[in-house]
Coordinates of N, CA and C in Angstrom, one line a residue:
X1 N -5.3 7.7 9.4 CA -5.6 7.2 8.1 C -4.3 7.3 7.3
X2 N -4.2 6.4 6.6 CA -3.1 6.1 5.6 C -2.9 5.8 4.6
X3 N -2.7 6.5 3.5 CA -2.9 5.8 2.0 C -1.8 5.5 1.9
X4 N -1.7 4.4 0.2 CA -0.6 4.0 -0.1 C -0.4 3.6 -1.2
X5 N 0.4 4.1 -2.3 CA 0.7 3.3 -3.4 C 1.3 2.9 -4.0
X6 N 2.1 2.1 -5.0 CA 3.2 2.0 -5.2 C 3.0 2.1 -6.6
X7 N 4.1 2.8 -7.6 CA 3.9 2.4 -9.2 C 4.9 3.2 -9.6
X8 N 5.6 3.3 -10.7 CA 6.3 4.4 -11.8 C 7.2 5.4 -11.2
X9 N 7.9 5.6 -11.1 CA 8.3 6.2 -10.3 C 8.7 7.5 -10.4
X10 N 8.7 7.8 -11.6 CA 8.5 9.0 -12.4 C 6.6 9.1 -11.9
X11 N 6.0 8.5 -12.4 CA 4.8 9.3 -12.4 C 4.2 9.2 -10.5
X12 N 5.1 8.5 -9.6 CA 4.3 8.8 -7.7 C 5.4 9.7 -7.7
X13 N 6.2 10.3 -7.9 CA 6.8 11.6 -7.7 C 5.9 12.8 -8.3
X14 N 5.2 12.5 -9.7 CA 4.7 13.7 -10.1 C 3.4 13.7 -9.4
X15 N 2.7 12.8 -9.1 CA 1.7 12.7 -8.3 C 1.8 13.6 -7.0
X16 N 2.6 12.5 -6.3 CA 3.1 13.6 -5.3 C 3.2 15.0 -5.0
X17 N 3.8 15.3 -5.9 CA 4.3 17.2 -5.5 C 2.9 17.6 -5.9
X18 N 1.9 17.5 -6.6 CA 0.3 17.5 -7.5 C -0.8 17.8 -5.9
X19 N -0.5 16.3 -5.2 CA -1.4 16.4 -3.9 C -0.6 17.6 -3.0
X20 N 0.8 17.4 -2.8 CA 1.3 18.4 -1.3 C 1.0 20.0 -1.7
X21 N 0.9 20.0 -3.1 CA 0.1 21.8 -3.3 C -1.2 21.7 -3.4
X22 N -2.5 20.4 -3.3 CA -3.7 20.8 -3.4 C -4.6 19.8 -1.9
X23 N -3.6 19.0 -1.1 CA -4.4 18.7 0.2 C -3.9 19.1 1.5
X24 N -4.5 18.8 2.5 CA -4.2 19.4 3.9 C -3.2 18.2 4.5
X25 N -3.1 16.9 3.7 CA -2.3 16.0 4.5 C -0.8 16.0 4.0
X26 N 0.1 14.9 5.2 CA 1.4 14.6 4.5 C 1.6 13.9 3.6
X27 N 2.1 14.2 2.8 CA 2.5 13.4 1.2 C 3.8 13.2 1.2
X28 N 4.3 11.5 1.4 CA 5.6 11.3 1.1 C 5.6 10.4 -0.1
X29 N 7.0 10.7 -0.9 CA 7.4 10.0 -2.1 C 9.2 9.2 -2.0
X30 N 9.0 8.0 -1.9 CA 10.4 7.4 -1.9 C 10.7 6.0 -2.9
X31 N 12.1 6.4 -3.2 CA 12.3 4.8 -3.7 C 12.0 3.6 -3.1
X32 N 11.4 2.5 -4.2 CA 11.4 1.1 -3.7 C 12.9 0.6 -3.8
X33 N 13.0 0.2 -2.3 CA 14.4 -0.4 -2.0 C 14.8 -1.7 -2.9
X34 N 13.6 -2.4 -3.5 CA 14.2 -3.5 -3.8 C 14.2 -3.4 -5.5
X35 N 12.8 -2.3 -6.0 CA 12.8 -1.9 -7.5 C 13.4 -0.9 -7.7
X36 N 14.1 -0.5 -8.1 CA 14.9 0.9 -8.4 C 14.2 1.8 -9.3
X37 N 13.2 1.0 -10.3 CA 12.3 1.7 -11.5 C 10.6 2.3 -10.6
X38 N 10.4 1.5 -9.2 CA 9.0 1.7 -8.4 C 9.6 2.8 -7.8
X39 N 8.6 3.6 -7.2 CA 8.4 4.5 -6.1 C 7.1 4.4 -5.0
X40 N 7.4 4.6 -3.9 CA 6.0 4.2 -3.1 C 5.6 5.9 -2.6
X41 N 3.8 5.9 -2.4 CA 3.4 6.9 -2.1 C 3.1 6.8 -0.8
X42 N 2.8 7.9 0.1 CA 2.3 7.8 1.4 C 1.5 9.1 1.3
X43 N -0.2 9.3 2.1 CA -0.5 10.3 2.6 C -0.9 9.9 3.8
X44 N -0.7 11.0 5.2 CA -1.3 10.3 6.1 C -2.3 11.8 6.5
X45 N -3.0 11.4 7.2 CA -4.1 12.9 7.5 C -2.9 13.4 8.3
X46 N -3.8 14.5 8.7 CA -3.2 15.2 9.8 C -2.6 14.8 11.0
X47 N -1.9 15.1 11.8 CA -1.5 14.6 13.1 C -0.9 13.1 12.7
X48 N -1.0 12.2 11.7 CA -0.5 11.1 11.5 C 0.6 10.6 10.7
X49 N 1.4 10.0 11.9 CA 3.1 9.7 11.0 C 3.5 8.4 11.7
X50 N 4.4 7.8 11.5 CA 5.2 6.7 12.2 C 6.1 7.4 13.4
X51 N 6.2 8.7 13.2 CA 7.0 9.2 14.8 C 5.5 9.3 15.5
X52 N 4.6 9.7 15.4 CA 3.5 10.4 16.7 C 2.9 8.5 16.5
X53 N 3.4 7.8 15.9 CA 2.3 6.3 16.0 C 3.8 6.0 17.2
X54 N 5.0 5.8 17.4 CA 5.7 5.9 17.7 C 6.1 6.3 19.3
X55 N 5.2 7.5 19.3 CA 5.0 8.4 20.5 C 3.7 7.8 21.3
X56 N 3.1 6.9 20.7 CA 1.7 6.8 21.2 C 1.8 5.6 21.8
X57 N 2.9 5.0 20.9 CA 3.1 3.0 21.7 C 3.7 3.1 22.9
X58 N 5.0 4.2 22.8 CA 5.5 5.1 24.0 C 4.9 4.5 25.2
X59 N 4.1 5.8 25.3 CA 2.7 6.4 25.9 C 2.0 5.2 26.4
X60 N 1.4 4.8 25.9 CA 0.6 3.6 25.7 C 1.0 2.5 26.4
X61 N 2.3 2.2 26.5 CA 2.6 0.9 27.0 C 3.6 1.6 28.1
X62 N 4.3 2.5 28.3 CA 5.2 2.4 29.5 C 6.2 2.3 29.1
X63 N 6.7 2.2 27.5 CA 8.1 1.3 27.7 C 9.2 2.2 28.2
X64 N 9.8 1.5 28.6 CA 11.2 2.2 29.1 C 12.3 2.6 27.7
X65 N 12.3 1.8 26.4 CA 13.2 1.8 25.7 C 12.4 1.4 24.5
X66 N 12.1 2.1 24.0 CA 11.6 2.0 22.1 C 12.7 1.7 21.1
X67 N 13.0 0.6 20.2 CA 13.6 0.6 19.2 C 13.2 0.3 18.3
X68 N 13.0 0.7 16.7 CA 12.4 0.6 15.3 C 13.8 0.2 14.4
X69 N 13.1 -0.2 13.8 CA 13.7 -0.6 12.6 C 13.4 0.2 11.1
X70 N 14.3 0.4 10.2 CA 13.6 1.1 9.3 C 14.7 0.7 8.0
X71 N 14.1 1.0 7.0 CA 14.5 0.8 5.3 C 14.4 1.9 4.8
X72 N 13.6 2.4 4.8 CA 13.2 3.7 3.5 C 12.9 5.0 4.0
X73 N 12.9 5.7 3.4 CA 13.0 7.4 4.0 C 11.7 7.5 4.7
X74 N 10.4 7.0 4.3 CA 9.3 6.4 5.8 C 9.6 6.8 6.8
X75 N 10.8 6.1 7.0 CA 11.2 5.7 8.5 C 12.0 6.2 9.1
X76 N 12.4 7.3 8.9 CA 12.9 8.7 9.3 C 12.6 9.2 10.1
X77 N 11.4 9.6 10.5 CA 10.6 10.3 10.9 C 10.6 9.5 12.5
X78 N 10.4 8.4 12.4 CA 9.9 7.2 13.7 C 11.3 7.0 13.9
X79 N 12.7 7.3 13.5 CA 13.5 6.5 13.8 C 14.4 8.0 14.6
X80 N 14.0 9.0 14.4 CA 14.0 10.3 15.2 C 13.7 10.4 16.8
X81 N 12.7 9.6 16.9 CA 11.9 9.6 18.3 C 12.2 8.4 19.1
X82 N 12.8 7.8 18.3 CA 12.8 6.0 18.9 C 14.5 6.5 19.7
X83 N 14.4 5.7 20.8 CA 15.5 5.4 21.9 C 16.6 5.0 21.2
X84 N 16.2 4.0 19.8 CA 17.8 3.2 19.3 C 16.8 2.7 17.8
X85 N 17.7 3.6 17.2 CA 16.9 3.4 15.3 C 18.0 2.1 14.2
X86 N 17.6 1.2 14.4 CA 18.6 0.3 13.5 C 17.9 0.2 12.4
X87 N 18.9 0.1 11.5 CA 18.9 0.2 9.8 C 18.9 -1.6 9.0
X88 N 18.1 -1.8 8.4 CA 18.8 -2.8 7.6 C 19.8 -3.0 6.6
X89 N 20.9 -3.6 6.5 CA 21.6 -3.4 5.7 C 21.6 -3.1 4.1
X90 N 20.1 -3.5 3.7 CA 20.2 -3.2 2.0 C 19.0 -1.8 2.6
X91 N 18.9 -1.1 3.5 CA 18.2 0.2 3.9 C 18.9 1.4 2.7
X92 N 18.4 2.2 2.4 CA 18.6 3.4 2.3 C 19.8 4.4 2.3
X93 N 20.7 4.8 1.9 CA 21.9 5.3 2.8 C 21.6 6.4 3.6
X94 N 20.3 7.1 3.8 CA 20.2 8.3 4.3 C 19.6 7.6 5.7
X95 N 19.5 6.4 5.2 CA 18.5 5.7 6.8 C 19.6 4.7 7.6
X96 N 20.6 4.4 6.8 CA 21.6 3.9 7.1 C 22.5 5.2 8.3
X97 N 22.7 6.3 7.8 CA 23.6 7.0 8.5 C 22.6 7.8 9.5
X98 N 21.4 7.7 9.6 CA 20.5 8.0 10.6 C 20.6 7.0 11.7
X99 N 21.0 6.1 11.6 CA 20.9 4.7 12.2 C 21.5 4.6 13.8
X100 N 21.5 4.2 15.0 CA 22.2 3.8 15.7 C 23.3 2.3 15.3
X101 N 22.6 1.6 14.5 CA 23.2 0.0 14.2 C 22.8 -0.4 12.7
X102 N 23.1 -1.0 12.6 CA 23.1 -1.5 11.0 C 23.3 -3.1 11.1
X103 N 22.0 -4.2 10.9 CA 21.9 -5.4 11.0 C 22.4 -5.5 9.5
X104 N 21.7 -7.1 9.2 CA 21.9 -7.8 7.8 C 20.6 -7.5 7.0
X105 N 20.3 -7.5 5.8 CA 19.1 -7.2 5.1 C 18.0 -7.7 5.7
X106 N 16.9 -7.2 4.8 CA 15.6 -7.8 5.6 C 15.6 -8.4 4.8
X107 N 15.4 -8.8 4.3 CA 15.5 -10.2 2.9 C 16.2 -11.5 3.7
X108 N 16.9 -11.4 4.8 CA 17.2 -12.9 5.3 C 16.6 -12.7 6.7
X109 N 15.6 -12.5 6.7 CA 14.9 -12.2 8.4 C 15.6 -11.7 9.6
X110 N 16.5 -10.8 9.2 CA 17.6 -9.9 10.5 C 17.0 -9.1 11.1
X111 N 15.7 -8.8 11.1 CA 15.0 -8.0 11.7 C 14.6 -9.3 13.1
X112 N 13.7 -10.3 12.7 CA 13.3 -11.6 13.9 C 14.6 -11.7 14.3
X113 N 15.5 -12.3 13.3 CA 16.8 -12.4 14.3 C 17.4 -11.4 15.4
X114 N 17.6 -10.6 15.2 CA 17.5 -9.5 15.6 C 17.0 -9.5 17.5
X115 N 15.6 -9.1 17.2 CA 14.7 -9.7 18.0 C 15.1 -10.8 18.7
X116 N 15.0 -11.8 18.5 CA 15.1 -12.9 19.1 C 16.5 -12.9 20.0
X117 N 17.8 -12.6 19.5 CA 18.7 -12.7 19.9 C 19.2 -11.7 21.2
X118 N 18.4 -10.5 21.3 CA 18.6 -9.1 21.6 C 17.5 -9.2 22.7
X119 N 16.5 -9.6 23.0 CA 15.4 -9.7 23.8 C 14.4 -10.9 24.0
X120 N 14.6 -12.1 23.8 CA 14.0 -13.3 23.9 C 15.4 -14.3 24.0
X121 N 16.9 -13.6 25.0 CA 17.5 -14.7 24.6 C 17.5 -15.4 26.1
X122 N 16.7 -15.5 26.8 CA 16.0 -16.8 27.9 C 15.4 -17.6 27.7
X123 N 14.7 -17.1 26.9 CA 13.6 -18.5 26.2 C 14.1 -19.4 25.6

């Protein structure tokens, strides 16, 4: 399960710290990359994060080599467990120097590109 919200950013920080002292789940609070005035909320239950969803595609599929993409402090977590964590370039600087690579923004589709060029280039 996964909540989510986005608003004020003053008030999903005060929110925030309100739930992590009164529920049993994880509560994340981060900037909107692209609003600087937004903040986005996350709770996920128990046992659920983007590293263990991460761990489970793993698992799940066989892969020999996992790589994620990430923006925002979210993606921290998944980008820990992943084989090769690339950043987009208007990303975060804490997800930035977490990073194996650093593409072009996601705002010009460097993420497909990306893709396409790196693993679809026979087709």
């Amino acid at each position: 399960m996964l909540q989510f919200a986005i608003g004020e950013a003053e008030r999903i920080y005060a929110v925030a710290e309100q739930l992590r002292n009164r529920i049993g789940c994880a509560v994340s609070a981060y900037p909107d990359i692209f609003h600087h005035d937004l903040a986005m909320l996350e709770i996920f239950a128990p046992g659920v994060s983007k590293a263990a969803a991460t761990e489970r595609l793993r698992s799940l599929t066989g892969a020999d080599e996992v790589v994620v993409f990430g923006d925002n402090l979210n993606d921290l977590p998944m980008m820990a467990v992943a084989d090769r964590a690339i950043a987009v370039g208007n990303a975060l600087e804490a997800v930035r120097d977490a990073a194996d690579e650093i593409i072009g923004a996601n705002s010009t589709d460097s993420v497909a590109r990306y893709i396409a060029t790196h693993y679809f280039r026979d087709r």
